[in-house]
Short mmCIF file of C-alpha atoms and ligand atoms in Angstrom, two decimals:
data_model
loop_
_atom_site.label_atom_id
_atom_site.label_comp_id
_atom_site.label_asym_id
_atom_site.label_seq_id
_atom_site.Cartn_x
_atom_site.Cartn_y
_atom_site.Cartn_z
CA UNK P 1 -2.15 22.24 21.52
CA UNK P 2 -1.08 21.31 18.03
CA UNK P 3 2.56 20.54 17.29
CA UNK P 4 4.26 22.69 14.66
CA UNK P 5 3.85 21.12 11.23
CA UNK P 6 7.44 19.77 10.83
CA UNK P 7 7.25 17.96 14.17
CA UNK P 8 3.78 16.61 13.43
CA UNK P 9 5.02 15.26 10.10
CA UNK P 10 8.03 13.61 11.74
CA UNK P 11 5.78 12.02 14.37
CA UNK P 12 3.63 10.64 11.54
CA UNK P 13 6.72 9.22 9.85
CA UNK P 14 7.98 7.51 13.00
CA UNK P 15 4.52 6.02 13.54
CA UNK P 16 4.89 4.16 10.25
CA UNK P 17 7.65 2.04 11.84
CA UNK P 18 6.59 -1.28 13.37
CA UNK P 19 5.95 -1.24 17.11
CA UNK P 20 6.06 2.57 17.35
CA UNK P 21 2.92 4.16 18.73
CA UNK P 22 2.10 7.85 19.02
CA UNK P 23 3.84 8.24 22.36
CA UNK P 24 7.14 6.71 21.23
CA UNK P 25 6.94 8.57 17.92
CA UNK P 26 6.53 11.88 19.75
CA UNK P 27 9.48 11.09 22.00
CA UNK P 28 11.65 10.17 18.97
CA UNK P 29 10.59 13.29 17.07
CA UNK P 30 11.59 15.58 19.92
CA UNK P 31 14.78 13.61 20.42
CA UNK P 32 15.61 14.16 16.73
CA UNK P 33 15.05 17.89 17.19
CA UNK P 34 17.77 17.86 19.85
CA UNK P 35 20.31 15.95 17.74
CA UNK P 36 23.25 17.68 16.03
CA UNK P 37 22.78 18.83 12.43
CA UNK P 38 25.45 16.35 11.36
CA UNK P 39 23.75 13.36 12.99
CA UNK P 40 20.39 14.28 11.50
CA UNK P 41 21.96 14.70 8.05
CA UNK P 42 23.61 11.28 8.30
CA UNK P 43 20.36 9.73 9.48
CA UNK P 44 18.45 11.23 6.56
CA UNK P 45 21.15 10.10 4.11
CA UNK P 46 21.05 6.52 5.48
CA UNK P 47 17.28 6.45 5.02
CA UNK P 48 17.59 7.58 1.41
CA UNK P 49 20.53 5.27 0.65
CA UNK P 50 18.79 2.16 1.87
CA UNK P 51 16.13 2.71 -0.79
CA UNK P 52 18.34 4.15 -3.52
CA UNK P 53 21.41 1.89 -3.32
CA UNK P 54 19.81 -1.44 -2.50
CA UNK P 55 17.89 -3.63 -4.91
CA UNK P 56 16.60 -7.15 -4.98
CA UNK P 57 18.89 -9.68 -6.67
CA UNK P 58 17.20 -10.71 -9.92
CA UNK P 59 18.21 -14.34 -9.30
CA UNK P 60 17.61 -15.04 -5.61
CA UNK P 61 15.67 -12.01 -4.35
CA UNK P 62 18.25 -11.10 -1.68
CA UNK P 63 18.86 -7.40 -1.03
CA UNK P 64 22.05 -6.28 -2.71
CA UNK P 65 23.97 -3.28 -4.01
CA UNK P 66 24.99 -5.24 -7.11
CA UNK P 67 22.83 -7.46 -9.25
CA UNK P 68 23.35 -10.43 -9.19
CA UNK P 69 24.25 -10.47 -5.51
CA UNK P 70 27.71 -11.62 -4.32
CA UNK P 71 26.32 -15.03 -3.26
CA UNK P 72 24.74 -15.77 -6.65
CA UNK P 73 27.93 -14.60 -8.37
CA UNK P 74 30.18 -16.83 -6.27
CA UNK P 75 30.83 -19.92 -8.39
CA UNK P 76 32.78 -21.60 -5.57
CA UNK P 77 29.52 -22.07 -3.67
CA UNK P 78 27.69 -25.38 -3.91
CA UNK P 79 25.39 -24.91 -6.92
CA UNK P 80 23.40 -28.06 -6.17
CA UNK P 81 21.68 -26.78 -3.02
CA UNK P 82 19.16 -23.98 -2.64
CA UNK P 83 18.05 -22.86 0.79
CA UNK P 84 14.69 -21.12 0.73
CA UNK P 85 14.02 -18.42 3.33
CA UNK P 86 11.21 -15.99 4.08
CA UNK P 87 13.29 -12.83 4.29
CA UNK P 88 16.68 -11.43 3.31
CA UNK P 89 17.70 -11.13 6.92
CA UNK P 90 17.36 -14.90 7.31
CA UNK P 91 20.23 -15.20 4.81
CA UNK P 92 22.36 -13.02 7.09
CA UNK P 93 21.59 -15.40 9.96
CA UNK P 94 22.54 -18.45 7.87
CA UNK P 95 25.73 -16.78 6.68
CA UNK P 96 26.72 -15.91 10.25
CA UNK P 97 26.60 -19.64 10.96
CA UNK P 98 29.30 -20.17 8.26
CA UNK P 99 28.37 -23.84 7.76
CA UNK P 100 26.13 -23.54 4.74
CA UNK P 101 27.84 -23.05 1.38
CA UNK P 102 25.01 -23.46 -1.09
CA UNK P 103 22.77 -20.84 -2.68
CA UNK P 104 19.60 -19.13 -1.46
CA UNK P 105 16.18 -18.02 -2.56
CA UNK P 106 14.14 -15.37 -0.73
CA UNK P 107 10.35 -15.70 -0.79
CA UNK P 108 9.66 -12.25 0.71
CA UNK P 109 6.81 -13.65 2.78
CA UNK P 110 4.81 -16.79 3.30
CA UNK P 111 1.63 -18.33 2.07
CA UNK P 112 -0.84 -17.32 4.74
CA UNK P 113 -4.51 -18.26 4.40
CA UNK P 114 -5.29 -16.20 7.53
CA UNK P 115 -3.75 -13.07 6.00
CA UNK P 116 -5.05 -13.78 2.53
CA UNK P 117 -1.63 -14.19 0.90
CA UNK P 118 -1.32 -16.95 -1.65
CA UNK P 119 1.48 -18.47 -3.76
CA UNK P 120 1.17 -15.61 -6.27
CA UNK P 121 2.01 -13.04 -3.57
CA UNK P 122 5.47 -14.41 -2.77
CA UNK P 123 8.67 -14.73 -4.82
CA UNK P 124 7.86 -18.26 -5.94
CA UNK P 125 7.51 -17.98 -9.71
CA UNK P 126 11.18 -17.00 -10.03
CA UNK P 127 12.18 -20.03 -7.93
CA UNK P 128 10.39 -22.37 -10.30
CA UNK P 129 11.94 -20.69 -13.33
CA UNK P 130 15.33 -20.95 -11.65
CA UNK P 131 14.89 -24.68 -11.10
CA UNK P 132 13.89 -25.20 -14.71
CA UNK P 133 16.96 -23.36 -15.91
CA UNK P 134 19.46 -24.83 -13.45
CA UNK P 135 19.09 -28.59 -13.60
CA UNK P 136 22.17 -28.94 -11.38
CA UNK P 137 20.04 -28.11 -8.32
CA UNK P 138 19.48 -31.38 -6.46
CA UNK P 139 18.13 -30.24 -3.12
CA UNK P 140 15.80 -27.53 -1.89
CA UNK P 141 16.19 -26.88 1.83
CA UNK P 142 13.07 -25.17 3.08
CA UNK P 143 14.05 -22.85 5.94
CA UNK P 144 10.83 -20.97 6.45
CA UNK P 145 10.08 -20.13 10.08
CA UNK P 146 8.60 -22.76 12.40
CA UNK P 147 5.24 -20.95 12.40
CA UNK P 148 1.92 -22.11 10.97
CA UNK P 149 2.43 -20.01 7.83
CA UNK P 150 6.03 -21.20 7.55
CA UNK P 151 4.82 -24.82 7.66
CA UNK P 152 2.03 -24.19 5.16
CA UNK P 153 4.55 -22.66 2.78
CA UNK P 154 7.00 -25.56 3.26
CA UNK P 155 4.29 -28.11 2.48
CA UNK P 156 3.22 -26.19 -0.60
CA UNK P 157 6.81 -26.00 -1.88
CA UNK P 158 7.37 -29.72 -1.32
CA UNK P 159 4.16 -30.54 -3.16
CA UNK P 160 5.21 -28.34 -6.08
CA UNK P 161 8.88 -29.25 -6.39
CA UNK P 162 9.12 -32.94 -5.50
CA UNK P 163 7.44 -34.16 -8.72
CA UNK P 164 10.37 -32.60 -10.62
CA UNK P 165 12.62 -35.16 -8.97
CA UNK P 166 14.32 -32.62 -6.71
CA UNK P 167 14.86 -33.58 -3.09
CA UNK P 168 13.02 -31.25 -0.69
CA UNK P 169 14.19 -31.08 2.92
CA UNK P 170 13.02 -29.11 5.93
CA UNK P 171 15.14 -27.83 8.81
CA UNK P 172 15.09 -30.10 11.84
CA UNK P 173 12.93 -29.08 14.72
CA UNK P 174 15.72 -28.02 17.02
CA UNK P 175 13.93 -24.78 16.23
CA UNK P 176 11.19 -24.19 18.74
CA UNK P 177 7.67 -23.72 17.44
CA UNK P 178 7.13 -20.20 16.19
CA UNK P 179 10.88 -19.55 16.09
CA UNK P 180 12.16 -16.91 13.69
CA UNK P 181 15.26 -17.97 11.79
CA UNK P 182 16.99 -14.65 12.26
CA UNK P 183 16.60 -14.74 16.04
CA UNK P 184 18.01 -18.25 16.29
CA UNK P 185 21.58 -18.67 17.49
CA UNK P 186 24.26 -20.19 15.23
CA UNK P 187 24.55 -23.50 17.10
CA UNK P 188 20.82 -24.19 16.95
CA UNK P 189 20.74 -23.21 13.29
CA UNK P 190 23.70 -25.48 12.54
CA UNK P 191 21.95 -28.43 14.23
CA UNK P 192 18.73 -27.63 12.37
CA UNK P 193 20.53 -27.68 9.03
CA UNK P 194 22.55 -30.80 9.86
CA UNK P 195 19.47 -32.68 11.04
CA UNK P 196 17.20 -31.64 8.18
CA UNK P 197 14.71 -34.24 7.07
CA UNK P 198 13.28 -35.10 3.69
CA UNK P 199 9.71 -33.94 3.11
ZN1 LIG T 201 21.32 -13.42 -5.51
#
């Protein structure tokens, strides 16, 4: 039996989410059908708003409602340090820790030879332009994940930035191999930042 078109379309949409197969998507679609009109309206509005109201900060690449983002705009933050992360949600993790007061830069990915992504596919060009413009930056803290691609990216950044006389450091390996920054607890993150080593 074929599902009615609206349900089939909703199942297709759910299947676009990571980790959702056909079975889960079908369950979610029928669950949605049973939700109140109000809840479904709010859900639909949230989906639209996340695309409509959020943008990437033109300076650091973080997701933000305002451009530049509140962190880039905050002149009380330490302007001499830039912490480089893979994704916006890594910034949230660092901010939860409350011990880092410098600025950020989001790469939106990693250099990954196995996946065929190179330096041109990540938000790297804007980092280099930023460093040229803001000579006050003295340290780049590379906080890419402790995965193979995260390491490759860290090495590449160090190779690129160190000749400019800027110190490049890497988070200490309190982080277990393969660890995602945003799944790491505050204490471990704090130790990793405190114990960072020069590359
Ligand atoms: Zn920003």
